[in-house]
């Protein structure tokens, strides 16, 4: 990691002990909303990596000229503009992909991780470090999203990325032939919260220093 | 001392400048990309219509349209006539009928004006398909569909789409397992009265073997989207019934 040096912590920390979802408890809303299937989780993760990286760079570039009174509005404008640019360019040059992403692109604006990192990091740090922080946090967010999406789709629908990995629930093949049933509750938002809770539990029991009093 | 960036005048100027820069950037982007986006939407409409009447490149469980480059040729090959129906039985031919904006027409109808109903008559393997576009509301935003029927209003194919339904739940209306259930379903009851197709949570027919019950199996966790689909079929397809009645008597 010669290029990154000590900055490599900016990428690695959010993946583990400073994860935006499980430790900072940011981005819960989208973690609930779109993790009913794995594919949506992956797509959302990639989109957020892009917007976070680019947004942190823009905010860091203009951090010395942003009036502090309206900095939140400025941050919001930057995210919204980036999201619209992504949306429009995809619609023009990759229409089928933009159909797949659909509502997610708009949802990125509401993702509190983005505003959180602008406010907490990009406003006070240089461009390169902000870029790494953005990417790191977006990956940390994406990892949790993908874990939740994996379990919700597998246990809720019996599929992964749309492929029936457990057999056919109606024809009763594969695992279903021995009486296994999909848990429809996994498809609903509350189960996302419970899965996130389980991840938080596992993480904190492995690293006791994360537990607050 | 107060920082330069904390002054009111600076804040005001910054905000004004930001609005101008971001506004013109987005306006420029939107207007330069618009022709391409509109072209993509036009192609998509043709692909959807062809999909409903079974002209597609599906493999396994995938949903695959005719390729963008081939769609114009396929559309003119399979779609024999495009009709616009107004006021029940006033029918004219219009080769751009597929461009009619259903949303606008529905607003017109609400305002008491007459609504244009596009209908695409296609032929494939010696069979005639009547494809109608319909539109309604899902949980979050619009849902719409292209339904291909035969002359007895029995569904021959369907393509559903949505603006912003929940991924994994309502968004599944555009999955094969849901759309394919509609094939063979009757829109009329045994007496020829229009009944529509209800997305039902209690039809006790998950494999959809019974085709004349006017019901298909619902998607778990997507009640409101399903209800929206039922409502849109009942409301919009009913408007086409006079055309089909007329078809039989002639």
mmCIF file of N, CA, C and O in Angstrom, chain A residues 37 167 183:
data_model
loop_
_atom_site.group_PDB
_atom_site.id
_atom_site.type_symbol
_atom_site.label_atom_id
_atom_site.label_comp_id
_atom_site.label_asym_id
_atom_site.label_seq_id
_atom_site.Cartn_x
_atom_site.Cartn_y
_atom_site.Cartn_z
ATOM 1 N N UNK A 37 -33.508 -7.944 -2.113
ATOM 2 C CA UNK A 37 -32.798 -8.846 -3.016
ATOM 3 C C UNK A 37 -31.349 -8.406 -3.190
ATOM 4 O O UNK A 37 -31.009 -7.231 -3.079
ATOM 5 N N UNK A 167 -34.050 -24.716 -4.902
ATOM 6 C CA UNK A 167 -35.086 -25.537 -5.529
ATOM 7 C C UNK A 167 -36.335 -24.713 -5.783
ATOM 8 O O UNK A 167 -36.345 -23.500 -5.593
ATOM 9 N N UNK A 183 -39.218 -17.992 4.276
ATOM 10 C CA UNK A 183 -39.776 -17.155 5.328
ATOM 11 C C UNK A 183 -40.152 -15.803 4.734
ATOM 12 O O UNK A 183 -39.299 -14.944 4.528
#
